[in-house]
Amino acid sequence: MAPPVAAPPVSSDLALRLHAVRKQYQDHVAVRDLSLAVPRGTVYGLLGPNGAGKTSTIRMLMHIIAPDAGTIEVLGRPASDPGLTDRVGYLPEERGLYRKMRVRDVLAFLARLKGVPRREVAHRIDAWLERFQLRGAGADWGTARVDELSRGMQQKVQFIGALLHEPELVILDEPFSGLDPVNAQALKDTVLELRARGRTVVFSTHVMENAERMCDAVCIIARGEKVLDGTVASVRDAHASRLVSLTFDTTPEGAVRDALQNPRHVRRAPLASRHCEVELHDHVEVGTYVQQLLGAGAQLEKFELVRPSLHRIFLERVGMDGVETGMRGHG
Amino acid sequence: MAESKLLTVIAREYLERVRSRWFVAATLLTPVFLVLLLFLPTILGERERRNETGTIRIVDATPDSVGVLVTTALRGGVTGDTARAEWVAATEATLESVEAQAVADVASGRLVGVLVLDTATISLGRPRYAGRNTTALLTMQQLEGAVTRAVLTRRLEARGLEPRESASLAGLRLRLETERLTERGRGGSGRLSILFAIGVAVTLYLTIFLHGSNVMRGVLEEKQTRVAEVVLSSVSPDTLLLGKVLGIGAVGFTQLLLWTASSAGLLAIRAPLLARYGLQVDAFALPDLGWGLAGIVLLSFLLGFLFYAALFATVGAMVSSEQDAQQAQLPVVLLLVLSLAMVQGIVTNPDGTLAQVMTLVPISAPIVLPLRLSLTPIPTFEAVGAIVLLALSAALATLLASRVYRTGVLMYGKRATLREVWRWLRAS
């Protein structure tokens, strides 16, 4: 197990602060000693495979379920503070609205629940409906019943519902699932615009491309545990030394090939004639490895450290043995 | 702030339901049904009476003309309504041919039936009737009654009584029957107050059942559509549940008020309206009940609804599909049906042990207490005790429901076992 981390001092610069949070269901641990911090005004990605504990974590942030251990602070206050609900917007993974209600009535209901003053509700709804092309040019889906809308439209309505009260913090659980490219782009634009206005957006996804393009910082979790976190740039930099691109003068053979693919040093080293992209074990220094190659008589034409994509890092840390690491408790 | 959220939830539950077509239909159709119940029997009865064009021929071969009395009775109006009757004299000798002629007339449609009276059949107690309407039970009963009274009158006369005296003696039997009926109730309006009491009990049963299971369906809908999670990010589960129960309860209350008002209105105009069409009606005076009983009825509805709504909500939180709900609600429905099944027993003996016990038991109190109160005065401590017990049980059931609800409302896809529910109860 990881040594207990001392809780950092309370900071109002943080939109979210989790410390040693744990959630256990009857037969399994959903979230294990999770600690992370999300600065205000950033877009933060919670990444992980299905069943990693993302939704459990998000539900604890929303105080829909309570953690078994650890502390959660939202906007500088304990997550259980009832005053928080009006400052946070939430799009759950399991989506749904009252099917028989009119869109406008559902939105008004959600807005009123979040404390939006009655006189402001109508024009806010209009503005958002127009923005997501649900109103205007002769059509007004606001007067339709929810079950008359397509799934994509329903999702947009639900997204609007999460934003009507202009929350300081927006939490979106798998917001892109089920959206066509056009609506996905509209969603991305909205997220970036929220950040531009100083809001904090936290979203979970298992699509790394979205995270890489939109997030300032990410946290990858697997099997309920944090695998890594940090800004996207720092995460990629940290993994740069794990990945080495090598080009030889001639196709390596014999001792050079043995040194190149030495399983004590490399996780993978697929050789394609003169070229090889090597993935090193965590404990292996790039310098030491290259020196051993040269010592074996390798003639290097080119050698560079590759800055991997989040997708690559995710696969490397979670897809390969990261999952098993998670299972064992800690690597 | 929390109050305004509760109000928002209540308003949604209330308005969405009151605006729905289902509510409008049920609320409007019930008084229509009531109208049918109040007006139709009188109107239909009258129409039937007018349409009854068929004539019964009375073939009289008795020496003392029993048939004349029967004919008078059928035309006259001891009961006030009957088929037209015609009297034909016969002798022992001509009886066969006269009867054959009448039967032929029945066959050709000129007559509805033929009643044959002769000494032999009367002494056996079996006068003959042949006709096309032998299945009309009421007419047959009237016919039997008329013949019986006629024969009795003649026999009394034969014993030397004055015709008037014997007629009134024979008529006395009718009175006796009516008295036997009223013996069941208490006092003059006993039968009406029983009807009213049963009406109150059935109405309470229906509204509690209908709106209680609406709570279950509402909880289930929020689970099935997953909307619960969005709402729970804004309000606490207790607020959501309370708002739902209160909102739906208000719907039931509205319905009760509308029904009560429209029934009272209909009752008020029933007699004048029917009278305008020339129809006579007996007074339909309701027992004088007073505000005390009205208060108890409303209180019983509120507390009974709270009690059962909590149980129904617990069921809704435990299940994930309509089918599961149908099965899981059975125990709750049985409790309700049980109290309705007690109604008969309690009506016949409103002061008995069964009645006293069922008044105090919370599952049946909301139905039995108003039922008994509209039948008979009951001791104050019993009524107060029943209300207090019911209120406590409702509070307990609500507590139970909110605990199961807190966990169950986010459980999708499977039906919770009782052991799981027990764990939820202890966990929270």
PDB file of N, CA, C and O in Angstrom, chain A residues 15-16 38-46 58 61-62 74-75 84-92 114 128 158-173 175 187 190-195 197-204:
ATOM      1  N   ALA A  15     -10.924  23.581  -6.902  1.00  0.00           N
ATOM      2  CA  ALA A  15     -12.347  23.305  -7.107  1.00  0.00           C
ATOM      3  C   ALA A  15     -12.706  21.991  -6.434  1.00  0.00           C
ATOM      4  O   ALA A  15     -13.782  21.828  -5.892  1.00  0.00           O
ATOM      5  N   LEU A  16     -11.746  21.066  -6.474  1.00  0.00           N
ATOM      6  CA  LEU A  16     -11.974  19.756  -5.885  1.00  0.00           C
ATOM      7  C   LEU A  16     -10.733  19.327  -5.143  1.00  0.00           C
ATOM      8  O   LEU A  16      -9.613  19.575  -5.587  1.00  0.00           O
ATOM      9  N   VAL A  38      -8.050  19.395  -8.019  1.00  0.00           N
ATOM     10  CA  VAL A  38      -8.403  20.044  -9.276  1.00  0.00           C
ATOM     11  C   VAL A  38      -8.429  21.548  -9.041  1.00  0.00           C
ATOM     12  O   VAL A  38      -9.258  22.040  -8.276  1.00  0.00           O
ATOM     13  N   PRO A  39      -7.491  22.295  -9.672  1.00  0.00           N
ATOM     14  CA  PRO A  39      -7.496  23.752  -9.499  1.00  0.00           C
ATOM     15  C   PRO A  39      -8.712  24.368 -10.164  1.00  0.00           C
ATOM     16  O   PRO A  39      -9.250  23.823 -11.126  1.00  0.00           O
ATOM     17  N   ARG A  40      -9.130  25.528  -9.638  1.00  0.00           N
ATOM     18  CA  ARG A  40     -10.260  26.225 -10.248  1.00  0.00           C
ATOM     19  C   ARG A  40      -9.901  26.720 -11.632  1.00  0.00           C
ATOM     20  O   ARG A  40      -8.745  27.015 -11.920  1.00  0.00           O
ATOM     21  N   GLY A  41     -10.906  26.814 -12.477  1.00  0.00           N
ATOM     22  CA  GLY A  41     -10.713  27.382 -13.801  1.00  0.00           C
ATOM     23  C   GLY A  41     -10.037  26.454 -14.779  1.00  0.00           C
ATOM     24  O   GLY A  41      -9.549  26.896 -15.822  1.00  0.00           O
ATOM     25  N   THR A  42      -9.991  25.169 -14.470  1.00  0.00           N
ATOM     26  CA  THR A  42      -9.353  24.235 -15.388  1.00  0.00           C
ATOM     27  C   THR A  42     -10.374  23.234 -15.914  1.00  0.00           C
ATOM     28  O   THR A  42     -11.463  23.105 -15.392  1.00  0.00           O
ATOM     29  N   VAL A  43      -9.948  22.546 -16.972  1.00  0.00           N
ATOM     30  CA  VAL A  43     -10.725  21.409 -17.457  1.00  0.00           C
ATOM     31  C   VAL A  43      -9.952  20.165 -17.060  1.00  0.00           C
ATOM     32  O   VAL A  43      -8.776  20.038 -17.365  1.00  0.00           O
ATOM     33  N   TYR A  44     -10.625  19.295 -16.328  1.00  0.00           N
ATOM     34  CA  TYR A  44      -9.943  18.159 -15.725  1.00  0.00           C
ATOM     35  C   TYR A  44     -10.567  16.863 -16.216  1.00  0.00           C
ATOM     36  O   TYR A  44     -11.794  16.709 -16.203  1.00  0.00           O
ATOM     37  N   GLY A  45      -9.729  15.944 -16.643  1.00  0.00           N
ATOM     38  CA  GLY A  45     -10.235  14.672 -17.157  1.00  0.00           C
ATOM     39  C   GLY A  45     -10.010  13.540 -16.176  1.00  0.00           C
ATOM     40  O   GLY A  45      -8.922  13.395 -15.625  1.00  0.00           O
ATOM     41  N   LEU A  46     -11.073  12.782 -15.957  1.00  0.00           N
ATOM     42  CA  LEU A  46     -10.967  11.602 -15.112  1.00  0.00           C
ATOM     43  C   LEU A  46     -11.020  10.414 -16.071  1.00  0.00           C
ATOM     44  O   LEU A  46     -12.061  10.123 -16.651  1.00  0.00           O
ATOM     45  N   ILE A  58     -17.400  10.158  -8.963  1.00  0.00           N
ATOM     46  CA  ILE A  58     -18.216  11.329  -9.286  1.00  0.00           C
ATOM     47  C   ILE A  58     -19.452  11.401  -8.396  1.00  0.00           C
ATOM     48  O   ILE A  58     -19.830  12.474  -7.925  1.00  0.00           O
ATOM     49  N   LEU A  61     -18.423  12.865  -5.245  1.00  0.00           N
ATOM     50  CA  LEU A  61     -18.247  14.318  -5.363  1.00  0.00           C
ATOM     51  C   LEU A  61     -19.596  15.022  -5.241  1.00  0.00           C
ATOM     52  O   LEU A  61     -19.710  16.086  -4.639  1.00  0.00           O
ATOM     53  N   MET A  62     -20.619  14.401  -5.845  1.00  0.00           N
ATOM     54  CA  MET A  62     -21.952  15.007  -5.840  1.00  0.00           C
ATOM     55  C   MET A  62     -22.694  14.721  -4.540  1.00  0.00           C
ATOM     56  O   MET A  62     -23.856  15.098  -4.394  1.00  0.00           O
ATOM     57  N   VAL A  74     -15.356  20.249  -1.992  1.00  0.00           N
ATOM     58  CA  VAL A  74     -15.832  20.791  -3.260  1.00  0.00           C
ATOM     59  C   VAL A  74     -15.931  22.299  -3.091  1.00  0.00           C
ATOM     60  O   VAL A  74     -16.598  22.777  -2.175  1.00  0.00           O
ATOM     61  N   LEU A  75     -15.218  23.021  -3.946  1.00  0.00           N
ATOM     62  CA  LEU A  75     -15.205  24.486  -3.885  1.00  0.00           C
ATOM     63  C   LEU A  75     -14.863  24.961  -2.466  1.00  0.00           C
ATOM     64  O   LEU A  75     -15.446  25.908  -1.952  1.00  0.00           O
ATOM     65  N   LEU A  84     -23.834  23.512  -1.395  1.00  0.00           N
ATOM     66  CA  LEU A  84     -23.047  23.305  -2.609  1.00  0.00           C
ATOM     67  C   LEU A  84     -23.890  22.997  -3.837  1.00  0.00           C
ATOM     68  O   LEU A  84     -23.494  23.319  -4.954  1.00  0.00           O
ATOM     69  N   THR A  85     -25.049  22.343  -3.599  1.00  0.00           N
ATOM     70  CA  THR A  85     -25.757  21.793  -4.759  1.00  0.00           C
ATOM     71  C   THR A  85     -26.085  22.857  -5.796  1.00  0.00           C
ATOM     72  O   THR A  85     -26.099  22.568  -6.987  1.00  0.00           O
ATOM     73  N   ASP A  86     -26.336  24.086  -5.353  1.00  0.00           N
ATOM     74  CA  ASP A  86     -26.696  25.127  -6.309  1.00  0.00           C
ATOM     75  C   ASP A  86     -25.489  25.667  -7.071  1.00  0.00           C
ATOM     76  O   ASP A  86     -25.644  26.399  -8.043  1.00  0.00           O
ATOM     77  N   ARG A  87     -24.277  25.294  -6.622  1.00  0.00           N
ATOM     78  CA  ARG A  87     -23.074  25.832  -7.272  1.00  0.00           C
ATOM     79  C   ARG A  87     -22.426  24.823  -8.201  1.00  0.00           C
ATOM     80  O   ARG A  87     -21.427  25.114  -8.841  1.00  0.00           O
ATOM     81  N   VAL A  88     -22.988  23.609  -8.222  1.00  0.00           N
ATOM     82  CA  VAL A  88     -22.399  22.547  -9.023  1.00  0.00           C
ATOM     83  C   VAL A  88     -23.428  22.052 -10.034  1.00  0.00           C
ATOM     84  O   VAL A  88     -24.606  21.921  -9.720  1.00  0.00           O
ATOM     85  N   GLY A  89     -22.965  21.805 -11.269  1.00  0.00           N
ATOM     86  CA  GLY A  89     -23.840  21.218 -12.286  1.00  0.00           C
ATOM     87  C   GLY A  89     -23.395  19.800 -12.572  1.00  0.00           C
ATOM     88  O   GLY A  89     -22.206  19.505 -12.520  1.00  0.00           O
ATOM     89  N   TYR A  90     -24.364  18.945 -12.870  1.00  0.00           N
ATOM     90  CA  TYR A  90     -24.032  17.519 -12.942  1.00  0.00           C
ATOM     91  C   TYR A  90     -24.756  16.844 -14.093  1.00  0.00           C
ATOM     92  O   TYR A  90     -25.971  16.958 -14.246  1.00  0.00           O
ATOM     93  N   LEU A  91     -23.992  16.153 -14.927  1.00  0.00           N
ATOM     94  CA  LEU A  91     -24.569  15.310 -15.975  1.00  0.00           C
ATOM     95  C   LEU A  91     -24.185  13.876 -15.652  1.00  0.00           C
ATOM     96  O   LEU A  91     -23.029  13.495 -15.803  1.00  0.00           O
ATOM     97  N   PRO A  92     -25.145  13.080 -15.159  1.00  0.00           N
ATOM     98  CA  PRO A  92     -24.778  11.718 -14.766  1.00  0.00           C
ATOM     99  C   PRO A  92     -24.541  10.814 -15.967  1.00  0.00           C
ATOM    100  O   PRO A  92     -24.969  11.123 -17.080  1.00  0.00           O
ATOM    101  N   LYS A 114     -32.349  24.031  -8.570  1.00  0.00           N
ATOM    102  CA  LYS A 114     -31.029  24.594  -8.324  1.00  0.00           C
ATOM    103  C   LYS A 114     -31.121  26.039  -7.850  1.00  0.00           C
ATOM    104  O   LYS A 114     -30.115  26.737  -7.798  1.00  0.00           O
ATOM    105  N   TRP A 128     -30.419  28.833 -24.024  1.00  0.00           N
ATOM    106  CA  TRP A 128     -29.702  27.558 -24.175  1.00  0.00           C
ATOM    107  C   TRP A 128     -30.302  26.697 -25.281  1.00  0.00           C
ATOM    108  O   TRP A 128     -29.584  26.031 -26.027  1.00  0.00           O
ATOM    109  N   GLN A 158     -30.440  17.435 -21.386  1.00  0.00           N
ATOM    110  CA  GLN A 158     -29.908  17.129 -20.065  1.00  0.00           C
ATOM    111  C   GLN A 158     -28.649  17.962 -19.768  1.00  0.00           C
ATOM    112  O   GLN A 158     -28.432  18.395 -18.639  1.00  0.00           O
ATOM    113  N   PHE A 159     -27.860  18.169 -20.811  1.00  0.00           N
ATOM    114  CA  PHE A 159     -26.670  18.993 -20.651  1.00  0.00           C
ATOM    115  C   PHE A 159     -27.073  20.424 -20.287  1.00  0.00           C
ATOM    116  O   PHE A 159     -26.504  21.042 -19.385  1.00  0.00           O
ATOM    117  N   ILE A 160     -28.089  20.916 -20.970  1.00  0.00           N
ATOM    118  CA  ILE A 160     -28.608  22.252 -20.642  1.00  0.00           C
ATOM    119  C   ILE A 160     -29.055  22.290 -19.178  1.00  0.00           C
ATOM    120  O   ILE A 160     -28.770  23.236 -18.447  1.00  0.00           O
ATOM    121  N   GLY A 161     -29.736  21.226 -18.782  1.00  0.00           N
ATOM    122  CA  GLY A 161     -30.213  21.163 -17.401  1.00  0.00           C
ATOM    123  C   GLY A 161     -29.095  21.275 -16.387  1.00  0.00           C
ATOM    124  O   GLY A 161     -29.276  21.794 -15.284  1.00  0.00           O
ATOM    125  N   ALA A 162     -27.912  20.785 -16.767  1.00  0.00           N
ATOM    126  CA  ALA A 162     -26.780  20.832 -15.837  1.00  0.00           C
ATOM    127  C   ALA A 162     -26.150  22.220 -15.789  1.00  0.00           C
ATOM    128  O   ALA A 162     -25.370  22.516 -14.886  1.00  0.00           O
ATOM    129  N   LEU A 163     -26.469  23.071 -16.788  1.00  0.00           N
ATOM    130  CA  LEU A 163     -25.780  24.365 -16.884  1.00  0.00           C
ATOM    131  C   LEU A 163     -26.675  25.572 -16.613  1.00  0.00           C
ATOM    132  O   LEU A 163     -26.183  26.690 -16.478  1.00  0.00           O
ATOM    133  N   LEU A 164     -27.990  25.352 -16.533  1.00  0.00           N
ATOM    134  CA  LEU A 164     -28.936  26.459 -16.433  1.00  0.00           C
ATOM    135  C   LEU A 164     -28.654  27.391 -15.260  1.00  0.00           C
ATOM    136  O   LEU A 164     -28.908  28.585 -15.337  1.00  0.00           O
ATOM    137  N   HIS A 165     -28.162  26.842 -14.166  1.00  0.00           N
ATOM    138  CA  HIS A 165     -27.960  27.670 -12.982  1.00  0.00           C
ATOM    139  C   HIS A 165     -26.554  28.271 -12.942  1.00  0.00           C
ATOM    140  O   HIS A 165     -26.131  28.777 -11.907  1.00  0.00           O
ATOM    141  N   GLU A 166     -25.852  28.227 -14.086  1.00  0.00           N
ATOM    142  CA  GLU A 166     -24.519  28.817 -14.208  1.00  0.00           C
ATOM    143  C   GLU A 166     -23.615  28.398 -13.065  1.00  0.00           C
ATOM    144  O   GLU A 166     -23.135  29.223 -12.277  1.00  0.00           O
ATOM    145  N   PRO A 167     -23.347  27.096 -12.967  1.00  0.00           N
ATOM    146  CA  PRO A 167     -22.566  26.587 -11.844  1.00  0.00           C
ATOM    147  C   PRO A 167     -21.083  26.947 -11.958  1.00  0.00           C
ATOM    148  O   PRO A 167     -20.565  27.133 -13.059  1.00  0.00           O
ATOM    149  N   GLU A 168     -20.458  27.055 -10.786  1.00  0.00           N
ATOM    150  CA  GLU A 168     -19.015  27.318 -10.778  1.00  0.00           C
ATOM    151  C   GLU A 168     -18.242  26.084 -11.194  1.00  0.00           C
ATOM    152  O   GLU A 168     -17.152  26.161 -11.747  1.00  0.00           O
ATOM    153  N   LEU A 169     -18.821  24.922 -10.850  1.00  0.00           N
ATOM    154  CA  LEU A 169     -18.160  23.661 -11.154  1.00  0.00           C
ATOM    155  C   LEU A 169     -19.142  22.771 -11.911  1.00  0.00           C
ATOM    156  O   LEU A 169     -20.289  22.610 -11.501  1.00  0.00           O
ATOM    157  N   VAL A 170     -18.693  22.234 -13.047  1.00  0.00           N
ATOM    158  CA  VAL A 170     -19.549  21.354 -13.838  1.00  0.00           C
ATOM    159  C   VAL A 170     -18.921  19.972 -13.865  1.00  0.00           C
ATOM    160  O   VAL A 170     -17.726  19.835 -14.176  1.00  0.00           O
ATOM    161  N   ILE A 171     -19.708  18.971 -13.511  1.00  0.00           N
ATOM    162  CA  ILE A 171     -19.194  17.613 -13.495  1.00  0.00           C
ATOM    163  C   ILE A 171     -19.966  16.782 -14.505  1.00  0.00           C
ATOM    164  O   ILE A 171     -21.193  16.665 -14.418  1.00  0.00           O
ATOM    165  N   LEU A 172     -19.246  16.251 -15.488  1.00  0.00           N
ATOM    166  CA  LEU A 172     -19.889  15.536 -16.582  1.00  0.00           C
ATOM    167  C   LEU A 172     -19.361  14.103 -16.604  1.00  0.00           C
ATOM    168  O   LEU A 172     -18.165  13.886 -16.731  1.00  0.00           O
ATOM    169  N   ASP A 173     -20.277  13.151 -16.482  1.00  0.00           N
ATOM    170  CA  ASP A 173     -19.853  11.751 -16.477  1.00  0.00           C
ATOM    171  C   ASP A 173     -20.057  11.178 -17.878  1.00  0.00           C
ATOM    172  O   ASP A 173     -21.186  11.049 -18.343  1.00  0.00           O
ATOM    173  N   PRO A 175     -19.568  12.496 -20.958  1.00  0.00           N
ATOM    174  CA  PRO A 175     -20.480  13.391 -21.695  1.00  0.00           C
ATOM    175  C   PRO A 175     -20.540  13.103 -23.189  1.00  0.00           C
ATOM    176  O   PRO A 175     -21.511  13.467 -23.831  1.00  0.00           O
ATOM    177  N   LEU A 187     -20.522  20.334 -27.749  1.00  0.00           N
ATOM    178  CA  LEU A 187     -20.246  20.110 -26.333  1.00  0.00           C
ATOM    179  C   LEU A 187     -18.829  20.563 -25.987  1.00  0.00           C
ATOM    180  O   LEU A 187     -18.607  21.258 -24.991  1.00  0.00           O
ATOM    181  N   THR A 190     -18.604  24.241 -25.832  1.00  0.00           N
ATOM    182  CA  THR A 190     -19.217  24.763 -24.618  1.00  0.00           C
ATOM    183  C   THR A 190     -18.285  24.592 -23.421  1.00  0.00           C
ATOM    184  O   THR A 190     -18.143  25.490 -22.589  1.00  0.00           O
ATOM    185  N   VAL A 191     -17.640  23.438 -23.336  1.00  0.00           N
ATOM    186  CA  VAL A 191     -16.723  23.179 -22.223  1.00  0.00           C
ATOM    187  C   VAL A 191     -15.584  24.197 -22.234  1.00  0.00           C
ATOM    188  O   VAL A 191     -15.249  24.788 -21.200  1.00  0.00           O
ATOM    189  N   LEU A 192     -15.022  24.424 -23.428  1.00  0.00           N
ATOM    190  CA  LEU A 192     -13.905  25.361 -23.502  1.00  0.00           C
ATOM    191  C   LEU A 192     -14.363  26.784 -23.190  1.00  0.00           C
ATOM    192  O   LEU A 192     -13.629  27.561 -22.572  1.00  0.00           O
ATOM    193  N   GLU A 193     -15.593  27.089 -23.585  1.00  0.00           N
ATOM    194  CA  GLU A 193     -16.115  28.418 -23.288  1.00  0.00           C
ATOM    195  C   GLU A 193     -16.335  28.594 -21.792  1.00  0.00           C
ATOM    196  O   GLU A 193     -16.092  29.662 -21.234  1.00  0.00           O
ATOM    197  N   LEU A 194     -16.780  27.518 -21.143  1.00  0.00           N
ATOM    198  CA  LEU A 194     -16.960  27.582 -19.692  1.00  0.00           C
ATOM    199  C   LEU A 194     -15.632  27.878 -19.017  1.00  0.00           C
ATOM    200  O   LEU A 194     -15.549  28.679 -18.086  1.00  0.00           O
ATOM    201  N   ARG A 195     -14.578  27.227 -19.504  1.00  0.00           N
ATOM    202  CA  ARG A 195     -13.272  27.483 -18.903  1.00  0.00           C
ATOM    203  C   ARG A 195     -12.872  28.938 -19.127  1.00  0.00           C
ATOM    204  O   ARG A 195     -12.318  29.591 -18.235  1.00  0.00           O
ATOM    205  N   ARG A 197     -14.625  31.359 -19.179  1.00  0.00           N
ATOM    206  CA  ARG A 197     -15.345  32.221 -18.232  1.00  0.00           C
ATOM    207  C   ARG A 197     -14.989  31.895 -16.794  1.00  0.00           C
ATOM    208  O   ARG A 197     -15.703  32.293 -15.865  1.00  0.00           O
ATOM    209  N   GLY A 198     -13.916  31.121 -16.610  1.00  0.00           N
ATOM    210  CA  GLY A 198     -13.422  30.888 -15.256  1.00  0.00           C
ATOM    211  C   GLY A 198     -14.067  29.737 -14.522  1.00  0.00           C
ATOM    212  O   GLY A 198     -13.814  29.519 -13.340  1.00  0.00           O
ATOM    213  N   ARG A 199     -14.923  28.986 -15.212  1.00  0.00           N
ATOM    214  CA  ARG A 199     -15.564  27.842 -14.563  1.00  0.00           C
ATOM    215  C   ARG A 199     -14.639  26.636 -14.588  1.00  0.00           C
ATOM    216  O   ARG A 199     -13.725  26.563 -15.412  1.00  0.00           O
ATOM    217  N   THR A 200     -14.920  25.712 -13.694  1.00  0.00           N
ATOM    218  CA  THR A 200     -14.158  24.471 -13.660  1.00  0.00           C
ATOM    219  C   THR A 200     -15.015  23.355 -14.247  1.00  0.00           C
ATOM    220  O   THR A 200     -16.203  23.249 -13.928  1.00  0.00           O
ATOM    221  N   VAL A 201     -14.415  22.564 -15.120  1.00  0.00           N
ATOM    222  CA  VAL A 201     -15.156  21.442 -15.701  1.00  0.00           C
ATOM    223  C   VAL A 201     -14.383  20.158 -15.414  1.00  0.00           C
ATOM    224  O   VAL A 201     -13.191  20.066 -15.699  1.00  0.00           O
ATOM    225  N   VAL A 202     -15.057  19.200 -14.806  1.00  0.00           N
ATOM    226  CA  VAL A 202     -14.459  17.887 -14.587  1.00  0.00           C
ATOM    227  C   VAL A 202     -15.278  16.892 -15.383  1.00  0.00           C
ATOM    228  O   VAL A 202     -16.502  16.872 -15.262  1.00  0.00           O
ATOM    229  N   PHE A 203     -14.623  16.131 -16.250  1.00  0.00           N
ATOM    230  CA  PHE A 203     -15.415  15.111 -16.940  1.00  0.00           C
ATOM    231  C   PHE A 203     -14.668  13.790 -16.996  1.00  0.00           C
ATOM    232  O   PHE A 203     -13.441  13.747 -16.951  1.00  0.00           O
ATOM    233  N   SER A 204     -15.446  12.736 -17.037  1.00  0.00           N
ATOM    234  CA  SER A 204     -14.842  11.417 -17.144  1.00  0.00           C
ATOM    235  C   SER A 204     -15.012  10.930 -18.568  1.00  0.00           C
ATOM    236  O   SER A 204     -15.964  11.292 -19.253  1.00  0.00           O
TER     237      SER A 204
END
